[in-house]
DNA sequence: TCTCGGTACTCGGTGTCACTGGGTACTGGT
DNA sequence: ACCAGTACCCAGTGACACCGAGTACCGAGA
């Protein structure tokens, strides 16, 4: 979608993935697929895997290795309490930002 | 506000500043002050100035030097047609992202 | 006069993040 | 034997907000 989206995803993609995990546990390949379904068509696997490594090292998710019928074993990630708290904080930050920007949009859209 | 806000501002702060300039021309110091008024209390001058240099070099804004009664001359930035087009693109990208994330929020908020 | 605080802009270095473009390994079908 | 799909990993790149410090210009008070 372009460079603007790339920059905008910094900081938000993490929240998006954690929100997906809050819904239900999932593994990397699956998360990538879900993101693509939701319209984030050019988010590639490498990005998601790197992100998952990060959140794991920060202790926001629990990991369980589950054998797959097809291919290597899956690493299934699930949100733990710490992750949930972090996600809460993410929503607060997001709401604040979205509100300001929404207001800015309303103020400036009348003149084009 | 914390690290999450820092990361989230990547890509969005640029749009915010351009939106401010779409409202009316302004200079760096003033923009910083306006941002603080709007609640972005810990955005420091250095960040804003660096951003302005960037958008100037990309040709999104026009610059005019105006003498100040107090201190060094002001560099007054105003959005030009290219910048307006870029801002339009920003709003499209933002709307897309905000819609997905908003939906994600609605889906997951019911279970805490 | 000298200092201090407010105004206004500049700059080098840091950490974080999404992206790129590869690679490994396991399975089933042809 | 080969290939496509599944599933994960990794080193390097560019962009960006932040940090801390510096420069310069002005008016007011000690």
mmCIF file of C-alpha atoms (C1' of nucleotides) in Angstrom:
data_model
loop_
_atom_site.group_PDB
_atom_site.id
_atom_site.type_symbol
_atom_site.label_atom_id
_atom_site.label_comp_id
_atom_site.label_asym_id
_atom_site.label_seq_id
_atom_site.Cartn_x
_atom_site.Cartn_y
_atom_site.Cartn_z
ATOM 1 C CA UNK A 1 0.000 0.000 0.000
ATOM 2 C CA UNK A 2 2.938 2.295 0.211
ATOM 3 C CA UNK A 3 5.463 3.825 2.501
ATOM 4 C CA UNK A 4 2.973 5.686 4.664
ATOM 5 C CA UNK A 5 1.368 2.427 5.717
ATOM 6 C CA UNK A 6 4.747 0.938 6.512
ATOM 7 C CA UNK A 7 5.561 3.760 8.882
ATOM 8 C CA UNK A 8 2.101 3.824 10.366
ATOM 9 C CA UNK A 9 2.255 0.138 11.178
ATOM 10 C CA UNK A 10 5.228 0.746 13.432
ATOM 11 C CA UNK A 11 3.866 0.405 16.897
ATOM 12 C CA UNK A 12 0.395 -0.531 15.754
ATOM 13 C CA UNK A 13 1.146 -3.866 14.134
ATOM 14 C CA UNK A 14 2.281 -5.170 17.490
ATOM 15 C CA UNK A 15 -1.050 -4.187 19.009
ATOM 16 C CA UNK A 16 -2.938 -5.701 16.105
ATOM 17 C CA UNK A 17 -1.203 -9.043 16.517
ATOM 18 C CA UNK A 18 -1.674 -9.040 20.273
ATOM 19 C CA UNK A 19 -5.355 -8.266 19.752
ATOM 20 C CA UNK A 20 -5.618 -11.248 17.417
ATOM 21 C CA UNK A 21 -3.985 -13.394 20.082
ATOM 22 C CA UNK A 22 -6.413 -12.048 22.666
ATOM 23 C CA UNK A 23 -9.213 -13.425 20.532
ATOM 24 C CA UNK A 24 -7.612 -16.851 20.405
ATOM 25 C CA UNK A 25 -4.129 -18.395 20.400
ATOM 26 C CA UNK A 26 -2.455 -18.740 17.031
ATOM 27 C CA UNK A 27 0.837 -19.502 15.310
ATOM 28 C CA UNK A 28 2.892 -17.307 13.043
ATOM 29 C CA UNK A 29 1.902 -18.644 9.681
ATOM 30 C CA UNK A 30 -1.748 -18.470 10.667
ATOM 31 C CA UNK A 31 -1.457 -14.905 11.932
ATOM 32 C CA UNK A 32 0.091 -13.822 8.658
ATOM 33 C CA UNK A 33 -2.777 -15.408 6.783
ATOM 34 C CA UNK A 34 -5.364 -13.753 9.015
ATOM 35 C CA UNK A 35 -3.772 -10.355 8.569
ATOM 36 C CA UNK A 36 -3.914 -10.781 4.819
ATOM 37 C CA UNK A 37 -7.563 -11.731 5.000
ATOM 38 C CA UNK A 38 -8.237 -8.570 6.953
ATOM 39 C CA UNK A 39 -6.799 -6.447 4.185
ATOM 40 C CA UNK A 40 -3.169 -6.095 5.225
ATOM 41 C CA UNK A 41 -2.214 -7.703 1.983
ATOM 42 C CA UNK A 42 1.469 -6.911 1.912
ATOM 43 C CA UNK A 43 2.526 -7.859 5.395
ATOM 44 C CA UNK A 44 4.941 -10.707 4.859
ATOM 45 C CA UNK A 45 5.858 -13.602 7.091
ATOM 46 C CA UNK A 46 9.268 -12.291 8.025
ATOM 47 C CA UNK A 47 7.737 -9.244 9.650
ATOM 48 C CA UNK A 48 5.294 -11.253 11.713
ATOM 49 C CA UNK A 49 7.867 -13.763 12.893
ATOM 50 C CA UNK A 50 10.243 -11.035 14.000
ATOM 51 C CA UNK A 51 7.427 -9.371 15.896
ATOM 52 C CA UNK A 52 6.488 -12.627 17.611
ATOM 53 C CA UNK A 53 10.069 -13.192 18.723
ATOM 54 C CA UNK A 54 10.045 -9.719 20.232
ATOM 55 C CA UNK A 55 6.837 -10.089 22.191
ATOM 56 C CA UNK A 56 7.944 -13.491 23.387
ATOM 57 C CA UNK A 57 11.215 -12.129 24.710
ATOM 58 C CA UNK A 58 9.313 -9.400 26.518
ATOM 59 C CA UNK A 59 7.192 -12.019 28.207
ATOM 60 C CA UNK A 60 3.893 -10.877 26.750
ATOM 61 C CA UNK A 61 2.959 -14.264 25.318
ATOM 62 C CA UNK A 62 3.254 -17.909 26.222
ATOM 63 C CA UNK A 63 4.487 -20.372 23.624
ATOM 64 C CA UNK A 64 3.626 -23.984 23.032
ATOM 65 C CA UNK A 65 5.062 -26.215 20.366
ATOM 66 C CA UNK A 66 2.416 -28.223 18.581
ATOM 67 C CA UNK A 67 3.170 -30.837 15.906
ATOM 68 C CA UNK A 68 1.643 -30.158 12.515
ATOM 69 C CA UNK A 69 0.359 -32.681 10.011
ATOM 70 C CA UNK A 70 2.020 -30.643 7.319
ATOM 71 C CA UNK A 71 5.507 -29.280 7.728
ATOM 72 C CA UNK A 72 7.482 -28.312 10.818
ATOM 73 C CA UNK A 73 5.921 -28.000 14.270
ATOM 74 C CA UNK A 74 3.873 -24.904 14.968
ATOM 75 C CA UNK A 75 4.727 -22.418 17.659
ATOM 76 C CA UNK A 76 1.376 -21.489 19.124
ATOM 77 C CA UNK A 77 1.353 -18.152 20.922
ATOM 78 C CA UNK A 78 -1.183 -17.154 23.532
ATOM 79 C CA UNK A 79 -1.559 -13.876 25.385
ATOM 80 C CA UNK A 80 -0.644 -14.053 29.073
ATOM 81 C CA UNK A 81 -1.673 -11.591 31.807
ATOM 82 C CA UNK A 82 1.301 -9.360 31.144
ATOM 83 C CA UNK A 83 0.412 -9.284 27.485
ATOM 84 C CA UNK A 84 -3.157 -8.439 28.327
ATOM 85 C CA UNK A 85 -2.014 -5.502 30.435
ATOM 86 C CA UNK A 86 0.228 -4.374 27.613
ATOM 87 C CA UNK A 87 -2.662 -4.666 25.192
ATOM 88 C CA UNK A 88 -4.813 -2.559 27.502
ATOM 89 C CA UNK A 89 -2.142 0.096 27.475
ATOM 90 C CA UNK A 90 -2.060 -0.174 23.699
ATOM 91 C CA UNK A 91 -5.779 0.506 23.474
ATOM 92 C CA UNK A 92 -5.470 3.517 25.719
ATOM 93 C CA UNK A 93 -2.653 4.941 23.633
ATOM 94 C CA UNK A 94 -4.463 4.163 20.415
ATOM 95 C CA UNK A 95 -7.697 5.751 21.602
ATOM 96 C CA UNK A 96 -5.908 8.921 22.582
ATOM 97 C CA UNK A 97 -4.155 9.163 19.237
ATOM 98 C CA UNK A 98 -7.211 8.226 17.187
ATOM 99 C CA UNK A 99 -9.290 10.834 18.933
ATOM 100 C CA UNK A 100 -6.813 13.660 18.317
ATOM 101 C CA UNK A 101 -6.285 12.695 14.705
ATOM 102 C CA UNK A 102 -9.984 12.233 14.095
ATOM 103 C CA UNK A 103 -10.601 15.717 15.399
ATOM 104 C CA UNK A 104 -7.828 17.068 13.214
ATOM 105 C CA UNK A 105 -9.459 15.387 10.248
ATOM 106 C CA UNK A 106 -12.824 16.941 10.981
ATOM 107 C CA UNK A 107 -11.242 20.365 11.339
ATOM 108 C CA UNK A 108 -9.394 20.281 8.046
ATOM 109 C CA UNK A 109 -11.565 18.271 5.696
ATOM 110 C CA UNK A 110 -13.935 21.135 4.917
ATOM 111 C CA UNK A 111 -11.632 22.926 2.520
ATOM 112 C CA UNK A 112 -10.793 20.622 -0.331
ATOM 113 C CA UNK B 1 3.239 8.777 27.728
ATOM 114 C CA UNK B 2 5.542 5.899 27.119
ATOM 115 C CA UNK B 3 7.186 3.804 24.498
ATOM 116 C CA UNK B 4 3.986 2.709 22.790
ATOM 117 C CA UNK B 5 3.133 6.292 21.914
ATOM 118 C CA UNK B 6 6.633 6.860 20.578
ATOM 119 C CA UNK B 7 6.314 3.966 18.183
ATOM 120 C CA UNK B 8 2.772 4.827 17.220
ATOM 121 C CA UNK B 9 3.749 8.368 16.322
ATOM 122 C CA UNK B 10 6.092 7.043 13.667
ATOM 123 C CA UNK B 11 4.352 7.819 10.436
ATOM 124 C CA UNK B 12 1.431 9.575 12.090
ATOM 125 C CA UNK B 13 3.236 12.584 13.521
ATOM 126 C CA UNK B 14 4.128 13.621 10.002
ATOM 127 C CA UNK B 15 0.472 13.543 9.028
ATOM 128 C CA UNK B 16 -0.503 15.426 12.158
ATOM 129 C CA UNK B 17 1.935 18.230 11.443
ATOM 130 C CA UNK B 18 0.911 18.430 7.792
ATOM 131 C CA UNK B 19 -2.714 18.604 8.883
ATOM 132 C CA UNK B 20 -1.862 21.489 11.190
ATOM 133 C CA UNK B 21 -0.160 23.242 8.278
ATOM 134 C CA UNK B 22 -3.217 22.600 6.126
ATOM 135 C CA UNK B 23 -5.215 24.592 8.640
ATOM 136 C CA UNK B 24 -2.811 27.494 8.473
ATOM 137 C CA UNK B 25 0.923 28.130 7.937
ATOM 138 C CA UNK B 26 3.113 27.936 11.001
ATOM 139 C CA UNK B 27 6.717 27.811 12.171
ATOM 140 C CA UNK B 28 8.477 25.093 14.120
ATOM 141 C CA UNK B 29 8.389 26.533 17.567
ATOM 142 C CA UNK B 30 4.711 27.339 17.188
ATOM 143 C CA UNK B 31 3.883 23.846 15.927
ATOM 144 C CA UNK B 32 5.602 22.313 18.923
ATOM 145 C CA UNK B 33 3.549 24.530 21.215
ATOM 146 C CA UNK B 34 0.303 23.641 19.442
ATOM 147 C CA UNK B 35 1.048 19.946 19.697
ATOM 148 C CA UNK B 36 1.599 20.300 23.418
ATOM 149 C CA UNK B 37 -1.670 22.143 23.815
ATOM 150 C CA UNK B 38 -3.418 19.310 22.017
ATOM 151 C CA UNK B 39 -2.149 16.830 24.556
ATOM 152 C CA UNK B 40 1.073 15.575 22.955
ATOM 153 C CA UNK B 41 2.890 16.827 25.999
ATOM 154 C CA UNK B 42 6.220 15.117 25.515
ATOM 155 C CA UNK B 43 6.944 15.822 21.897
ATOM 156 C CA UNK B 44 10.101 17.884 22.011
ATOM 157 C CA UNK B 45 11.307 20.526 19.616
ATOM 158 C CA UNK B 46 14.089 18.444 18.143
ATOM 159 C CA UNK B 47 11.584 15.948 16.812
ATOM 160 C CA UNK B 48 9.429 18.572 15.144
ATOM 161 C CA UNK B 49 12.323 20.397 13.535
ATOM 162 C CA UNK B 50 13.758 17.217 12.112
ATOM 163 C CA UNK B 51 10.361 16.350 10.690
ATOM 164 C CA UNK B 52 10.018 19.785 9.105
ATOM 165 C CA UNK B 53 13.413 19.471 7.452
ATOM 166 C CA UNK B 54 12.296 16.157 6.014
ATOM 167 C CA UNK B 55 9.021 17.361 4.568
ATOM 168 C CA UNK B 56 10.757 20.420 3.174
ATOM 169 C CA UNK B 57 13.341 18.309 1.387
ATOM 170 C CA UNK B 58 10.565 16.207 -0.082
ATOM 171 C CA UNK B 59 8.936 19.311 -1.434
ATOM 172 C CA UNK B 60 5.707 18.979 0.520
ATOM 173 C CA UNK B 61 5.889 22.452 2.027
ATOM 174 C CA UNK B 62 6.965 25.954 1.059
ATOM 175 C CA UNK B 63 9.170 27.939 3.407
ATOM 176 C CA UNK B 64 9.373 31.634 4.075
ATOM 177 C CA UNK B 65 11.733 33.332 6.464
ATOM 178 C CA UNK B 66 10.020 35.905 8.616
ATOM 179 C CA UNK B 67 11.839 38.125 11.138
ATOM 180 C CA UNK B 68 10.755 37.769 14.732
ATOM 181 C CA UNK B 69 10.595 40.464 17.376
ATOM 182 C CA UNK B 70 12.080 37.976 19.792
ATOM 183 C CA UNK B 71 14.982 35.775 18.843
ATOM 184 C CA UNK B 72 16.125 34.435 15.483
ATOM 185 C CA UNK B 73 13.979 34.651 12.347
ATOM 186 C CA UNK B 74 11.112 32.201 11.998
ATOM 187 C CA UNK B 75 10.855 29.663 9.224
ATOM 188 C CA UNK B 76 7.185 29.684 8.311
ATOM 189 C CA UNK B 77 6.026 26.511 6.579
ATOM 190 C CA UNK B 78 2.947 26.273 4.402
ATOM 191 C CA UNK B 79 1.473 23.232 2.683
ATOM 192 C CA UNK B 80 1.818 23.265 -1.109
ATOM 193 C CA UNK B 81 -0.201 21.201 -3.633
ATOM 194 C CA UNK B 82 2.196 18.263 -3.381
ATOM 195 C CA UNK B 83 1.883 18.322 0.360
ATOM 196 C CA UNK B 84 -1.873 18.429 0.072
ATOM 197 C CA UNK B 85 -1.839 15.351 -2.134
ATOM 198 C CA UNK B 86 0.453 13.618 0.334
ATOM 199 C CA UNK B 87 -1.881 14.568 3.165
ATOM 200 C CA UNK B 88 -4.817 13.124 1.238
ATOM 201 C CA UNK B 89 -2.935 9.868 0.916
ATOM 202 C CA UNK B 90 -2.202 10.031 4.622
ATOM 203 C CA UNK B 91 -5.906 10.312 5.430
ATOM 204 C CA UNK B 92 -6.720 7.357 3.206
ATOM 205 C CA UNK B 93 -4.074 5.222 4.864
ATOM 206 C CA UNK B 94 -5.121 6.370 8.312
ATOM 207 C CA UNK B 95 -8.799 5.675 7.658
ATOM 208 C CA UNK B 96 -8.033 2.172 6.490
ATOM 209 C CA UNK B 97 -5.915 1.425 9.521
ATOM 210 C CA UNK B 98 -8.284 3.073 11.991
ATOM 211 C CA UNK B 99 -11.198 1.087 10.627
ATOM 212 C CA UNK B 100 -9.433 -2.279 10.941
ATOM 213 C CA UNK B 101 -8.157 -1.540 14.396
ATOM 214 C CA UNK B 102 -11.482 -0.167 15.544
ATOM 215 C CA UNK B 103 -13.140 -3.372 14.412
ATOM 216 C CA UNK B 104 -10.498 -5.409 16.176
ATOM 217 C CA UNK B 105 -11.162 -3.446 19.333
ATOM 218 C CA UNK B 106 -14.911 -4.084 19.161
ATOM 219 C CA UNK B 107 -14.313 -7.792 18.609
ATOM 220 C CA UNK B 108 -12.012 -8.262 21.572
ATOM 221 C CA UNK B 109 -13.235 -5.855 24.210
ATOM 222 C CA UNK B 110 -16.131 -8.013 25.294
ATOM 223 C CA UNK B 111 -14.068 -10.574 27.220
ATOM 224 C CA UNK B 112 -12.297 -8.851 30.071
ATOM 225 C "C1'" DT C 1 27.316 45.352 32.839
ATOM 226 C "C1'" DC C 2 26.259 40.774 33.360
ATOM 227 C "C1'" DT C 3 23.265 37.242 33.821
ATOM 228 C "C1'" DC C 4 18.976 34.859 33.157
ATOM 229 C "C1'" DG C 5 14.988 33.254 30.873
ATOM 230 C "C1'" DG C 6 12.181 33.085 26.778
ATOM 231 C "C1'" DT C 7 12.265 32.682 21.728
ATOM 232 C "C1'" DA C 8 13.749 30.002 17.629
ATOM 233 C "C1'" DC C 9 16.460 26.894 15.041
ATOM 234 C "C1'" DT C 10 20.285 23.070 14.315
ATOM 235 C "C1'" DC C 11 22.805 18.670 14.757
ATOM 236 C "C1'" DG C 12 25.014 13.982 15.815
ATOM 237 C "C1'" DG C 13 23.987 9.802 17.860
ATOM 238 C "C1'" DT C 14 20.622 5.999 19.691
ATOM 239 C "C1'" DG C 15 17.000 2.423 19.715
ATOM 240 C "C1'" DT C 16 13.099 0.481 17.583
ATOM 241 C "C1'" DC C 17 10.528 -1.096 13.966
ATOM 242 C "C1'" DA C 18 8.694 -2.975 9.311
ATOM 243 C "C1'" DC C 19 10.697 -4.548 5.226
ATOM 244 C "C1'" DT C 20 13.831 -7.208 2.004
ATOM 245 C "C1'" DG C 21 15.418 -11.367 0.397
ATOM 246 C "C1'" DG C 22 17.205 -14.893 1.286
ATOM 247 C "C1'" DG C 23 17.485 -19.803 3.871
ATOM 248 C "C1'" DT C 24 16.017 -24.445 6.472
ATOM 249 C "C1'" DA C 25 12.939 -28.315 7.169
ATOM 250 C "C1'" DC C 26 8.905 -31.352 6.867
ATOM 251 C "C1'" DT C 27 4.937 -33.355 4.207
ATOM 252 C "C1'" DG C 28 2.156 -35.269 0.325
ATOM 253 C "C1'" DG C 29 1.175 -35.581 -4.571
ATOM 254 C "C1'" DT C 30 2.813 -36.463 -9.394
ATOM 255 C "C1'" DA D 1 13.001 -37.538 -7.768
ATOM 256 C "C1'" DC D 2 10.728 -33.220 -7.869
ATOM 257 C "C1'" DC D 3 7.782 -29.604 -6.521
ATOM 258 C "C1'" DA D 4 4.371 -26.974 -4.056
ATOM 259 C "C1'" DG D 5 2.499 -25.958 0.284
ATOM 260 C "C1'" DT D 6 3.343 -25.533 5.219
ATOM 261 C "C1'" DA D 7 6.043 -23.423 8.912
ATOM 262 C "C1'" DC D 8 9.855 -21.157 10.866
ATOM 263 C "C1'" DC D 9 14.440 -18.394 11.050
ATOM 264 C "C1'" DC D 10 17.969 -14.721 10.058
ATOM 265 C "C1'" DA D 11 21.200 -10.645 8.595
ATOM 266 C "C1'" DG D 12 20.958 -6.373 6.679
ATOM 267 C "C1'" DT D 13 18.447 -1.794 5.261
ATOM 268 C "C1'" DG D 14 15.903 2.552 5.647
ATOM 269 C "C1'" DA D 15 12.911 5.427 8.190
ATOM 270 C "C1'" DC D 16 11.566 7.658 12.200
ATOM 271 C "C1'" DA D 17 10.917 9.643 17.097
ATOM 272 C "C1'" DC D 18 13.896 10.646 20.796
ATOM 273 C "C1'" DC D 19 17.947 12.478 23.428
ATOM 274 C "C1'" DG D 20 21.138 15.891 24.632
ATOM 275 C "C1'" DA D 21 23.568 19.467 23.487
ATOM 276 C "C1'" DG D 22 24.692 23.703 21.016
ATOM 277 C "C1'" DT D 23 23.944 28.462 18.592
ATOM 278 C "C1'" DA D 24 21.842 32.961 18.365
ATOM 279 C "C1'" DC D 25 18.922 36.831 19.485
ATOM 280 C "C1'" DC D 26 16.289 39.671 22.665
ATOM 281 C "C1'" DG D 27 14.476 42.216 26.980
ATOM 282 C "C1'" DA D 28 14.312 42.582 32.048
ATOM 283 C "C1'" DG D 29 16.331 42.571 36.581
ATOM 284 C "C1'" DA D 30 20.520 42.354 39.896
#
